[in-house]
Short mmCIF file of C-alpha atoms in Angstrom, two decimals:
data_model
loop_
_atom_site.label_atom_id
_atom_site.label_comp_id
_atom_site.label_asym_id
_atom_site.label_seq_id
_atom_site.Cartn_x
_atom_site.Cartn_y
_atom_site.Cartn_z
CA UNK A 1 12.18 20.92 -77.47
CA UNK A 2 8.76 22.06 -78.68
CA UNK A 3 7.50 18.52 -78.50
CA UNK A 4 8.83 18.27 -74.98
CA UNK A 5 6.96 21.39 -73.90
CA UNK A 6 3.77 20.17 -75.53
CA UNK A 7 4.15 16.86 -73.76
CA UNK A 8 4.74 18.68 -70.52
CA UNK A 9 1.61 20.77 -70.96
CA UNK A 10 -0.42 17.67 -71.79
CA UNK A 11 0.95 15.95 -68.73
CA UNK A 12 0.09 18.91 -66.60
CA UNK A 13 -3.52 18.80 -67.83
CA UNK A 14 -3.80 15.10 -67.07
CA UNK A 15 -2.26 15.75 -63.68
CA UNK A 16 -4.75 18.56 -63.05
CA UNK A 17 -7.63 16.20 -63.79
CA UNK A 18 -6.17 13.60 -61.40
CA UNK A 19 -5.81 16.39 -58.88
CA UNK A 20 -9.48 17.31 -59.16
CA UNK A 21 -10.45 13.74 -58.25
CA UNK A 22 -7.83 13.27 -55.52
CA UNK A 23 -8.55 16.59 -53.80
CA UNK A 24 -12.10 15.45 -53.01
CA UNK A 25 -10.87 12.00 -52.02
CA UNK A 26 -8.30 13.56 -49.73
CA UNK A 27 -10.86 15.88 -48.10
CA UNK A 28 -13.13 12.93 -47.44
CA UNK A 29 -10.31 10.76 -46.10
CA UNK A 30 -9.29 13.62 -43.85
CA UNK A 31 -12.69 13.94 -42.29
CA UNK A 32 -13.89 10.32 -41.98
CA UNK A 33 -10.64 8.32 -42.36
CA UNK A 34 -12.22 6.13 -45.01
CA UNK A 35 -10.94 5.26 -48.46
CA UNK A 36 -13.82 6.41 -50.63
CA UNK A 37 -13.17 4.23 -53.69
CA UNK A 38 -16.69 4.94 -54.92
CA UNK A 39 -15.58 8.54 -55.43
CA UNK A 40 -14.55 7.38 -58.93
CA UNK A 41 -18.11 6.12 -59.39
CA UNK A 42 -19.42 9.58 -58.56
CA UNK A 43 -16.95 10.92 -61.14
CA UNK A 44 -18.33 8.49 -63.74
CA UNK A 45 -21.90 9.56 -62.96
CA UNK A 46 -20.74 13.17 -63.19
CA UNK A 47 -19.47 12.58 -66.73
CA UNK A 48 -22.72 10.89 -67.81
CA UNK A 49 -24.98 13.53 -66.25
CA UNK A 50 -22.85 16.27 -67.82
CA UNK A 51 -23.01 14.57 -71.23
CA UNK A 52 -26.75 13.92 -70.93
CA UNK A 53 -27.64 17.46 -69.93
CA UNK A 54 -25.28 18.89 -72.55
CA UNK A 55 -26.84 16.82 -75.36
CA UNK A 56 -30.28 17.98 -74.25
CA UNK A 57 -29.57 21.66 -73.70
CA UNK A 58 -26.40 22.39 -75.62
CA UNK A 59 -25.29 24.55 -72.70
CA UNK A 60 -22.00 23.35 -71.17
CA UNK A 61 -22.11 25.60 -68.12
CA UNK A 62 -25.60 24.40 -67.30
CA UNK A 63 -24.46 20.79 -67.82
CA UNK A 64 -21.59 21.29 -65.38
CA UNK A 65 -23.82 22.86 -62.73
CA UNK A 66 -26.47 20.15 -63.09
CA UNK A 67 -23.83 17.46 -62.82
CA UNK A 68 -22.31 19.10 -59.73
CA UNK A 69 -25.74 19.24 -58.09
CA UNK A 70 -26.56 15.60 -58.84
CA UNK A 71 -23.16 14.40 -57.64
CA UNK A 72 -23.33 16.48 -54.44
CA UNK A 73 -26.62 14.88 -53.53
CA UNK A 74 -25.32 11.41 -54.40
CA UNK A 75 -22.19 12.01 -52.33
CA UNK A 76 -24.26 13.05 -49.32
CA UNK A 77 -26.52 10.01 -49.73
CA UNK A 78 -23.56 7.64 -50.00
CA UNK A 79 -22.16 8.99 -46.74
CA UNK A 80 -25.52 8.90 -44.92
CA UNK A 81 -26.72 5.54 -46.19
CA UNK A 82 -23.52 3.55 -46.70
CA UNK A 83 -20.64 4.94 -44.63
CA UNK A 84 -22.32 6.41 -41.59
CA UNK A 85 -23.73 3.08 -40.33
CA UNK A 86 -20.39 1.34 -41.02
CA UNK A 87 -18.05 3.74 -39.22
CA UNK A 88 -18.19 1.75 -36.00
CA UNK A 89 -16.58 -1.21 -37.79
CA UNK A 90 -12.90 -1.59 -38.73
CA UNK A 91 -11.87 0.59 -41.73
CA UNK A 92 -11.85 -2.30 -44.21
CA UNK A 93 -15.63 -2.69 -43.82
CA UNK A 94 -16.52 0.72 -45.31
CA UNK A 95 -13.73 0.10 -47.85
CA UNK A 96 -15.38 -3.12 -49.04
CA UNK A 97 -18.74 -1.33 -49.19
CA UNK A 98 -17.10 1.42 -51.22
CA UNK A 99 -15.61 -1.01 -53.75
CA UNK A 100 -19.00 -2.71 -54.07
CA UNK A 101 -20.59 0.66 -54.63
CA UNK A 102 -18.12 1.51 -57.41
CA UNK A 103 -18.81 -1.79 -59.19
CA UNK A 104 -22.54 -1.26 -58.70
CA UNK A 105 -22.38 2.21 -60.22
CA UNK A 106 -20.47 0.85 -63.23
CA UNK A 107 -23.13 -1.80 -63.82
CA UNK A 108 -26.00 0.65 -63.39
CA UNK A 109 -24.42 3.03 -65.89
CA UNK A 110 -23.96 0.12 -68.30
CA UNK A 111 -27.66 -0.74 -67.96
CA UNK A 112 -28.81 2.84 -68.39
CA UNK A 113 -26.47 4.12 -71.10
CA UNK A 114 -25.12 0.94 -72.64
CA UNK A 115 -21.61 -0.54 -72.62
CA UNK A 116 -20.38 1.49 -75.59
CA UNK A 117 -18.17 4.54 -75.48
CA UNK A 118 -20.05 7.81 -75.90
CA UNK A 119 -18.29 10.77 -77.41
CA UNK A 120 -18.48 14.16 -75.70
CA UNK A 121 -18.27 16.55 -78.65
CA UNK A 122 -18.16 20.10 -77.37
CA UNK A 123 -17.37 23.23 -79.31
CA UNK A 124 -15.53 25.29 -76.76
CA UNK A 125 -15.66 29.06 -76.83
CA UNK A 126 -11.90 29.05 -76.32
CA UNK A 127 -9.20 29.52 -78.92
CA UNK A 128 -6.29 27.22 -79.50
CA UNK A 129 -3.25 28.95 -78.14
CA UNK A 130 -0.14 29.05 -80.29
CA UNK A 131 3.26 30.19 -79.12
CA UNK A 132 5.87 29.64 -81.77
CA UNK A 133 5.53 26.02 -82.81
CA UNK A 134 3.72 25.02 -79.66
CA UNK A 135 -0.04 24.77 -79.79
CA UNK A 136 -2.36 24.17 -76.90
CA UNK A 137 -5.80 22.88 -77.82
CA UNK A 138 -8.92 24.58 -76.50
CA UNK A 139 -9.76 21.50 -74.43
CA UNK A 140 -6.35 21.77 -72.80
CA UNK A 141 -6.90 25.45 -72.08
CA UNK A 142 -10.26 24.66 -70.54
CA UNK A 143 -8.73 22.02 -68.25
CA UNK A 144 -6.18 24.57 -67.04
CA UNK A 145 -8.69 27.33 -66.42
CA UNK A 146 -11.26 25.15 -64.70
CA UNK A 147 -8.75 23.44 -62.44
CA UNK A 148 -7.03 26.66 -61.43
CA UNK A 149 -10.41 28.17 -60.53
CA UNK A 150 -11.46 25.08 -58.56
CA UNK A 151 -8.20 24.85 -56.62
CA UNK A 152 -8.33 28.53 -55.81
CA UNK A 153 -11.92 28.29 -54.56
CA UNK A 154 -11.05 25.17 -52.57
CA UNK A 155 -8.10 26.93 -50.99
CA UNK A 156 -10.26 29.92 -50.04
CA UNK A 157 -12.93 27.66 -48.53
CA UNK A 158 -10.58 25.51 -46.48
CA UNK A 159 -8.20 28.17 -45.23
CA UNK A 160 -10.14 31.43 -45.14
CA UNK A 161 -13.71 30.65 -44.16
CA UNK A 162 -15.52 29.51 -41.02
CA UNK A 163 -16.69 26.46 -42.93
CA UNK A 164 -13.07 25.56 -43.66
CA UNK A 165 -12.14 26.02 -40.01
CA UNK A 166 -15.01 23.73 -39.04
CA UNK A 167 -13.91 21.15 -41.63
CA UNK A 168 -10.37 21.15 -40.27
CA UNK A 169 -11.59 20.98 -36.68
CA UNK A 170 -13.93 18.07 -37.42
CA UNK A 171 -11.17 16.21 -39.26
CA UNK A 172 -8.88 16.52 -36.23
CA UNK A 173 -11.34 15.70 -33.44
CA UNK A 174 -14.95 15.17 -34.38
CA UNK A 175 -16.46 14.91 -30.91
CA UNK A 176 -14.66 17.93 -29.47
CA UNK A 177 -15.65 19.88 -32.60
CA UNK A 178 -19.28 19.07 -31.78
CA UNK A 179 -18.75 20.20 -28.22
CA UNK A 180 -17.48 23.52 -29.59
CA UNK A 181 -20.80 24.09 -31.32
CA UNK A 182 -19.93 22.69 -34.74
CA UNK A 183 -22.61 20.52 -36.31
CA UNK A 184 -20.25 17.70 -37.29
CA UNK A 185 -22.85 15.71 -39.24
CA UNK A 186 -23.54 18.75 -41.37
CA UNK A 187 -19.83 19.40 -41.94
CA UNK A 188 -19.29 15.79 -43.02
CA UNK A 189 -22.19 16.10 -45.49
CA UNK A 190 -20.84 19.37 -46.84
CA UNK A 191 -17.40 17.81 -47.30
CA UNK A 192 -18.94 15.00 -49.34
CA UNK A 193 -20.92 17.55 -51.34
CA UNK A 194 -17.81 19.62 -52.11
CA UNK A 195 -15.66 16.59 -52.96
CA UNK A 196 -18.36 15.03 -55.12
CA UNK A 197 -19.09 18.18 -57.07
CA UNK A 198 -15.39 18.53 -57.89
CA UNK A 199 -15.44 14.88 -59.03
CA UNK A 200 -18.37 15.75 -61.30
CA UNK A 201 -16.32 18.50 -62.91
CA UNK A 202 -13.39 16.11 -63.33
CA UNK A 203 -15.67 13.57 -65.02
CA UNK A 204 -16.89 16.14 -67.51
CA UNK A 205 -13.36 17.41 -68.22
CA UNK A 206 -12.11 13.89 -68.87
CA UNK A 207 -15.12 13.21 -71.09
CA UNK A 208 -14.37 16.29 -73.16
CA UNK A 209 -10.58 15.96 -73.14
CA UNK A 210 -10.54 12.34 -74.35
CA UNK A 211 -13.95 12.60 -76.04
CA UNK A 212 -14.95 9.43 -74.20
CA UNK A 213 -17.57 8.59 -71.60
CA UNK A 214 -18.06 4.91 -70.70
CA UNK A 215 -19.22 2.83 -67.72
CA UNK A 216 -15.81 1.73 -66.45
CA UNK A 217 -14.05 5.06 -66.93
CA UNK A 218 -13.73 5.27 -63.13
CA UNK A 219 -12.03 1.91 -62.68
CA UNK A 220 -8.43 2.97 -63.23
CA UNK A 221 -8.79 6.39 -61.53
CA UNK A 222 -10.38 4.68 -58.50
CA UNK A 223 -7.20 2.87 -57.57
CA UNK A 224 -4.75 5.32 -59.03
CA UNK A 225 -6.15 8.17 -56.93
CA UNK A 226 -5.86 6.03 -53.80
CA UNK A 227 -2.16 5.63 -54.58
CA UNK A 228 -1.97 9.38 -55.14
CA UNK A 229 -3.39 10.39 -51.76
CA UNK A 230 -0.83 8.11 -50.13
CA UNK A 231 1.96 9.69 -52.20
CA UNK A 232 0.74 13.19 -51.34
CA UNK A 233 0.30 12.43 -47.66
CA UNK A 234 -2.99 11.05 -46.35
CA UNK A 235 -5.47 13.81 -45.63
CA UNK A 236 -3.27 16.55 -47.13
CA UNK A 237 -5.12 18.22 -50.00
CA UNK A 238 -2.11 20.25 -51.24
CA UNK A 239 -0.05 17.03 -51.12
CA UNK A 240 -2.67 15.17 -53.15
CA UNK A 241 -2.71 17.94 -55.76
CA UNK A 242 1.08 18.05 -56.00
CA UNK A 243 1.33 14.26 -56.33
CA UNK A 244 -1.35 14.29 -59.03
CA UNK A 245 0.39 16.96 -61.11
CA UNK A 246 3.73 15.15 -60.83
CA UNK A 247 2.15 11.85 -61.84
CA UNK A 248 0.37 13.37 -64.84
CA UNK A 249 3.66 14.79 -66.10
CA UNK A 250 5.62 11.62 -65.36
CA UNK A 251 3.09 9.42 -67.16
CA UNK A 252 3.05 11.58 -70.25
CA UNK A 253 6.82 11.85 -70.46
CA UNK A 254 7.15 8.12 -69.90
CA UNK A 255 4.96 7.41 -72.91
CA UNK A 256 6.61 10.06 -75.02
CA UNK A 257 10.24 9.23 -74.33
CA UNK A 258 10.84 5.91 -72.66
CA UNK A 259 11.27 3.07 -75.08
CA UNK A 260 10.37 0.49 -72.52
CA UNK A 261 6.98 -1.18 -72.59
CA UNK A 262 6.07 0.01 -69.10
CA UNK A 263 2.34 0.38 -68.51
CA UNK A 264 1.63 4.00 -67.58
CA UNK A 265 -1.05 3.08 -65.08
CA UNK A 266 1.49 1.22 -62.99
CA UNK A 267 3.51 4.36 -62.38
CA UNK A 268 1.22 5.61 -59.58
CA UNK A 269 1.71 2.39 -57.67
CA UNK A 270 5.46 2.38 -58.17
CA UNK A 271 5.43 5.91 -56.76
CA UNK A 272 3.31 4.74 -53.83
CA UNK A 273 5.68 1.89 -53.04
CA UNK A 274 8.67 4.23 -53.22
CA UNK A 275 6.98 6.76 -50.96
CA UNK A 276 6.03 4.12 -48.43
CA UNK A 277 9.65 2.96 -48.36
CA UNK A 278 11.34 6.35 -48.26
CA UNK A 279 8.86 8.84 -46.80
CA UNK A 280 5.82 7.05 -45.39
CA UNK A 281 4.10 10.27 -44.32
CA UNK A 282 3.89 11.30 -48.00
CA UNK A 283 5.18 14.34 -49.88
CA UNK A 284 3.39 16.97 -47.79
CA UNK A 285 1.93 14.85 -45.02
CA UNK A 286 2.82 15.37 -41.43
CA UNK A 287 2.85 12.60 -38.92
CA UNK A 288 -0.01 13.57 -36.62
CA UNK A 289 1.34 14.17 -33.20
CA UNK A 290 -0.96 13.30 -30.37
CA UNK A 291 -1.34 15.80 -27.62
CA UNK B 1 -34.37 27.00 -10.05
CA UNK B 2 -31.26 25.01 -10.78
CA UNK B 3 -29.28 25.77 -13.88
CA UNK B 4 -28.48 22.09 -14.33
CA UNK B 5 -30.46 19.18 -13.00
CA UNK B 6 -29.34 15.61 -13.54
CA UNK B 7 -31.73 12.88 -12.50
CA UNK B 8 -31.16 9.14 -12.20
CA UNK B 9 -28.53 9.15 -14.95
CA UNK B 10 -27.38 5.74 -16.19
CA UNK B 11 -24.51 5.39 -18.64
CA UNK B 12 -23.05 2.14 -19.88
CA UNK B 13 -20.20 1.33 -22.26
CA UNK B 14 -21.24 -1.91 -23.93
CA UNK B 15 -22.07 -4.09 -20.91
CA UNK B 16 -20.18 -2.17 -18.28
CA UNK B 17 -22.26 0.31 -16.37
CA UNK B 18 -20.06 3.32 -15.65
CA UNK B 19 -22.69 5.58 -14.08
CA UNK B 20 -25.47 3.99 -12.04
CA UNK B 21 -28.38 6.29 -11.37
CA UNK B 22 -26.65 9.53 -10.47
CA UNK B 23 -28.70 12.60 -9.44
CA UNK B 24 -27.37 16.06 -8.66
CA UNK B 25 -27.93 19.70 -9.43
CA UNK B 26 -25.96 22.88 -10.00
CA UNK B 27 -27.51 26.25 -9.24
CA UNK B 28 -26.64 29.46 -10.99
CA UNK B 29 -23.47 31.07 -9.66
CA UNK B 30 -22.23 27.94 -7.92
CA UNK B 31 -18.93 26.17 -8.29
CA UNK B 32 -19.70 22.50 -7.74
CA UNK B 33 -17.11 19.73 -7.61
CA UNK B 34 -17.52 16.07 -8.27
CA UNK B 35 -14.62 14.31 -6.64
CA UNK B 36 -13.72 10.67 -6.75
CA UNK B 37 -11.04 8.19 -7.66
CA UNK B 38 -9.85 7.39 -11.14
CA UNK B 39 -12.53 5.39 -12.97
CA UNK B 40 -15.38 6.47 -10.71
CA UNK B 41 -17.27 7.83 -13.73
CA UNK B 42 -16.59 11.55 -13.33
CA UNK B 43 -15.49 12.23 -16.90
CA UNK B 44 -18.36 10.12 -18.22
CA UNK B 45 -20.87 12.31 -16.37
CA UNK B 46 -19.38 15.50 -17.81
CA UNK B 47 -19.34 14.04 -21.31
CA UNK B 48 -22.99 13.04 -20.91
CA UNK B 49 -23.91 16.60 -19.91
CA UNK B 50 -22.11 17.87 -23.01
CA UNK B 51 -23.83 15.20 -25.12
CA UNK B 52 -20.67 13.36 -26.13
CA UNK B 53 -21.79 10.01 -24.67
CA UNK B 54 -25.37 8.77 -24.79
CA UNK B 55 -27.20 7.90 -21.58
CA UNK B 56 -29.35 4.81 -21.19
CA UNK B 57 -31.73 6.14 -18.60
CA UNK B 58 -32.47 9.32 -16.70
CA UNK B 59 -32.70 12.96 -17.67
CA UNK B 60 -30.52 16.04 -17.94
CA UNK B 61 -32.30 19.36 -17.58
CA UNK B 62 -30.62 22.66 -18.37
CA UNK B 63 -32.34 26.00 -17.77
CA UNK B 64 -35.53 24.01 -17.18
CA UNK B 65 -35.38 22.30 -20.58
CA UNK B 66 -34.82 18.59 -21.11
CA UNK B 67 -31.62 18.35 -23.15
CA UNK B 68 -31.03 14.60 -22.70
CA UNK B 69 -31.42 13.91 -26.41
CA UNK B 70 -29.97 17.07 -27.92
CA UNK B 71 -26.78 16.84 -30.03
CA UNK B 72 -23.66 18.42 -28.48
CA UNK B 73 -23.47 21.42 -30.83
CA UNK B 74 -26.97 22.53 -29.80
CA UNK B 75 -26.04 22.27 -26.13
CA UNK B 76 -22.94 24.35 -26.85
CA UNK B 77 -25.08 27.03 -28.47
CA UNK B 78 -27.34 27.01 -25.40
CA UNK B 79 -24.36 28.06 -23.30
CA UNK B 80 -22.78 24.84 -22.04
CA UNK B 81 -19.06 24.62 -22.71
CA UNK B 82 -16.46 22.04 -21.76
CA UNK B 83 -12.77 22.15 -20.90
CA UNK B 84 -12.00 18.54 -21.80
CA UNK B 85 -9.64 16.20 -20.04
CA UNK B 86 -6.07 16.71 -21.37
CA UNK B 87 -7.24 19.91 -23.13
CA UNK B 88 -8.02 18.10 -26.42
CA UNK B 89 -7.07 21.04 -28.60
CA UNK B 90 -7.18 20.66 -32.36
CA UNK B 91 -3.48 19.85 -32.74
CA UNK B 92 -2.89 21.21 -36.24
CA UNK B 93 -4.91 24.40 -35.76
CA UNK B 94 -3.21 27.50 -34.44
CA UNK B 95 -4.05 28.90 -31.02
CA UNK B 96 -6.12 31.59 -32.71
CA UNK B 97 -8.02 29.04 -34.80
CA UNK B 98 -8.62 26.91 -31.71
CA UNK B 99 -10.15 29.92 -30.00
CA UNK B 100 -12.30 30.63 -33.06
CA UNK B 101 -13.80 27.13 -32.95
CA UNK B 102 -15.17 28.16 -29.55
CA UNK B 103 -17.46 30.74 -31.17
CA UNK B 104 -18.32 28.82 -34.33
CA UNK B 105 -21.84 29.73 -35.42
CA UNK B 106 -22.31 32.48 -32.82
CA UNK B 107 -19.65 34.92 -33.96
CA UNK B 108 -22.18 37.65 -34.64
CA UNK B 109 -23.84 37.40 -31.23
CA UNK B 110 -20.78 38.39 -29.22
CA UNK B 111 -18.40 41.28 -29.22
CA UNK B 112 -15.23 39.45 -30.14
CA UNK B 113 -12.85 42.26 -29.38
CA UNK B 114 -14.04 42.58 -25.80
CA UNK B 115 -13.96 38.82 -25.26
CA UNK B 116 -10.45 38.57 -26.66
CA UNK B 117 -9.22 41.40 -24.48
CA UNK B 118 -10.62 39.65 -21.43
CA UNK B 119 -9.21 36.26 -22.44
CA UNK B 120 -5.75 37.68 -23.14
CA UNK B 121 -5.95 39.48 -19.82
CA UNK B 122 -6.49 36.14 -18.10
CA UNK B 123 -3.88 34.28 -20.14
CA UNK B 124 -1.34 36.74 -21.59
CA UNK B 125 0.80 33.93 -23.01
CA UNK B 126 -1.94 33.07 -25.53
CA UNK B 127 -1.48 36.36 -27.32
CA UNK B 128 2.18 35.51 -27.89
CA UNK B 129 1.30 32.03 -29.09
CA UNK B 130 -1.57 33.13 -31.34
CA UNK B 131 -0.12 31.88 -34.62
CA UNK B 132 1.48 28.68 -33.31
CA UNK B 133 -0.12 25.29 -33.98
CA UNK B 134 -1.57 23.92 -30.74
CA UNK B 135 0.62 20.84 -30.94
CA UNK B 136 3.71 22.96 -30.30
CA UNK B 137 2.47 24.27 -26.93
CA UNK B 138 3.44 22.98 -23.51
CA UNK B 139 0.87 21.10 -21.42
CA UNK B 140 0.14 24.14 -19.28
CA UNK B 141 -0.31 26.38 -22.29
CA UNK B 142 -2.65 23.85 -23.85
CA UNK B 143 -4.81 23.85 -20.73
CA UNK B 144 -4.97 27.64 -20.88
CA UNK B 145 -6.08 27.54 -24.51
CA UNK B 146 -8.69 24.93 -23.61
CA UNK B 147 -10.09 27.16 -20.86
CA UNK B 148 -10.01 30.19 -23.16
CA UNK B 149 -11.73 28.23 -25.93
CA UNK B 150 -14.53 27.35 -23.51
CA UNK B 151 -14.85 30.89 -22.16
CA UNK B 152 -14.69 32.93 -25.35
CA UNK B 153 -18.38 32.33 -26.08
CA UNK B 154 -19.34 33.73 -22.64
CA UNK B 155 -21.00 30.47 -21.52
CA UNK B 156 -23.54 30.06 -18.72
CA UNK B 157 -22.22 26.71 -17.55
CA UNK B 158 -18.59 25.62 -17.78
CA UNK B 159 -17.73 21.95 -17.40
CA UNK B 160 -14.12 21.45 -16.33
CA UNK B 161 -12.60 17.98 -16.60
CA UNK B 162 -9.47 17.04 -14.61
CA UNK B 163 -7.80 20.34 -15.23
CA UNK B 164 -4.93 19.69 -12.82
CA UNK B 165 -3.88 16.45 -14.48
CA UNK B 166 -0.35 16.56 -15.84
CA UNK B 167 0.28 20.14 -14.77
CA UNK B 168 3.11 21.22 -12.53
CA UNK B 169 1.99 22.24 -9.04
CA UNK B 170 2.61 25.95 -9.59
CA UNK B 171 0.34 25.91 -12.63
CA UNK B 172 -2.31 23.89 -10.80
CA UNK B 173 -2.56 26.70 -8.24
CA UNK B 174 -2.79 29.30 -10.98
CA UNK B 175 -5.50 27.41 -12.87
CA UNK B 176 -7.59 26.94 -9.74
CA UNK B 177 -7.15 30.61 -8.96
CA UNK B 178 -8.50 31.47 -12.40
CA UNK B 179 -11.50 29.17 -11.90
CA UNK B 180 -12.19 30.77 -8.53
CA UNK B 181 -11.99 34.22 -10.05
CA UNK B 182 -14.30 33.23 -12.89
CA UNK B 183 -16.81 31.96 -10.38
CA UNK B 184 -16.60 34.72 -7.80
CA UNK B 185 -15.94 37.80 -9.89
CA UNK B 186 -17.52 36.92 -13.21
CA UNK B 187 -20.40 34.90 -11.80
CA UNK B 188 -19.69 31.87 -13.97
CA UNK B 189 -21.36 28.63 -12.97
CA UNK B 190 -18.78 25.88 -12.98
CA UNK B 191 -19.02 22.12 -12.63
CA UNK B 192 -15.63 20.74 -11.78
CA UNK B 193 -14.53 17.15 -11.93
CA UNK B 194 -11.28 16.43 -10.13
CA UNK B 195 -9.00 13.81 -8.69
CA UNK B 196 -7.16 16.56 -6.90
CA UNK B 197 -9.90 16.73 -4.28
CA UNK B 198 -8.38 19.18 -1.83
CA UNK B 199 -7.55 21.83 -4.41
CA UNK B 200 -11.01 21.68 -5.94
CA UNK B 201 -12.84 21.62 -2.60
CA UNK B 202 -10.99 24.74 -1.52
CA UNK B 203 -12.66 26.78 -4.24
CA UNK B 204 -16.03 24.98 -4.36
CA UNK B 205 -19.42 25.95 -3.02
CA UNK B 206 -20.66 22.37 -2.86
CA UNK B 207 -19.34 18.95 -3.72
CA UNK B 208 -20.44 15.43 -4.55
CA UNK B 209 -18.39 12.33 -3.91
CA UNK B 210 -18.60 9.72 -6.62
CA UNK B 211 -17.65 6.09 -6.03
CA UNK B 212 -17.83 3.50 -8.83
CA UNK B 213 -20.65 5.25 -10.59
CA UNK B 214 -22.71 6.27 -7.57
CA UNK B 215 -22.86 9.41 -5.48
CA UNK B 216 -22.06 8.41 -1.91
CA UNK B 217 -21.85 11.78 -0.24
CA UNK B 218 -22.83 15.34 -0.89
CA UNK B 219 -22.74 18.61 0.95
CA UNK B 220 -21.08 21.99 1.15
CA UNK B 221 -17.39 21.95 0.40
CA UNK B 222 -16.73 22.43 4.10
CA UNK B 223 -18.88 19.47 5.11
CA UNK B 224 -17.10 17.26 2.63
CA UNK B 225 -13.66 18.37 3.78
CA UNK B 226 -14.59 17.80 7.41
CA UNK B 227 -16.24 14.43 7.01
CA UNK B 228 -13.76 11.96 8.45
CA UNK B 229 -14.48 9.18 5.96
CA UNK B 230 -14.06 11.46 2.96
CA UNK B 231 -11.02 12.97 4.52
CA UNK B 232 -9.41 9.60 4.86
CA UNK B 233 -10.31 8.34 1.43
CA UNK B 234 -9.64 11.38 -0.74
CA UNK B 235 -7.69 13.94 1.15
CA UNK B 236 -4.88 11.74 2.29
CA UNK B 237 -5.97 11.26 5.93
#
């Protein structure tokens, strides 16, 4: 039983990290209707910048903030330089560009930092929590705290602020939003900045949690998170978060208990196929009604 | 001085020229109609004034300033607002949120309470529907929200696109009554684009007749109604 709970808590942490990546991806899909595969590249860069700044300064908070800033700017540039000129083409064109960008980022990181795995040794100012025989490592506790804070802030921004209202308006009808006085270009940029800075945090958390930062660390998340936003319901951030948490738990329990040699990374795609067959609008998606 | 002055406006979609050198003006306090058949280019002209479609040639002046190359949100903040064809509400936003998009970025410059009181006075049903997503409203209710969303910022020029389309006749009368009241009692300058020529001419100061992208006739509403050719073509003989 204790092992089960520990597994569950581990799964929840992995799910929370997936959720950090997918929430940004979902926001961006919602606003531009593009599959931003290169989001995982931004996440990779986020991990490297975080590691680099942390090794130089020894200050984790500063490393996180620096990484968020760098990734926000990169996210905005990717939208301006790569996606914006391609939006007039069919959706697979920006998708191809996005895949190319992800591969490019991987190669650039390999050139800069080398192909080897870097550790991310951090001494966290958090205690290991013990309840009975169950112990939760400080890294695990950090993942929980950070993701709860991020999701709360994200919820406040999207549902309680004027910026959030503008983001939702732009995602539903960009040209009418402009006619209402909303600077749509600016809102799109801000969405990329928000999504990318959350990806930066996710990159750092993964680096710390697995003590690994390497050039292709975004490869599996890139495609897995695409499956997740479909499972959650395209464009639905709460759906993406829910799907991510469920997948994290399912993957961990599968490894812990199933005696079948089923690759864990395939689970997301099995879930996607099932969702497309049974509930194509996704867990929390709604089929957009035209008016 | 005219509030709005459009000169030699050309608009093309790919190779097809939808608007071919149109010139007209709207003075402050007027209610001007552009009437014409489906596909004559009426909606395109309104969208160009709002900045939603680019023009190839010509100029649009508003309050004496050339706004031809300004982005739509800047035009909105200068006091131009649109009631789009088929309302075009944000479907997943509530009625309240739809109204709030109408004052995005200028919330502090207006007294919201007063505006809301006025809006709910015009359209009492909106108060009841406040928390409902726009997608759940009937067509008539959606049009009312669209008008309210345009008016809540207290605009200087209201562009109204095919407001009667898809509404039941009773509601058409009511909507035109509201437009007339806005123009006469609240001094709002309105540019109206309509297929329902008679209803719009009845409340207009002046009118332009648009045929396949060109203005073929203009005059006071009375002159347009009484011109035999116009009468035959647009007012059903």
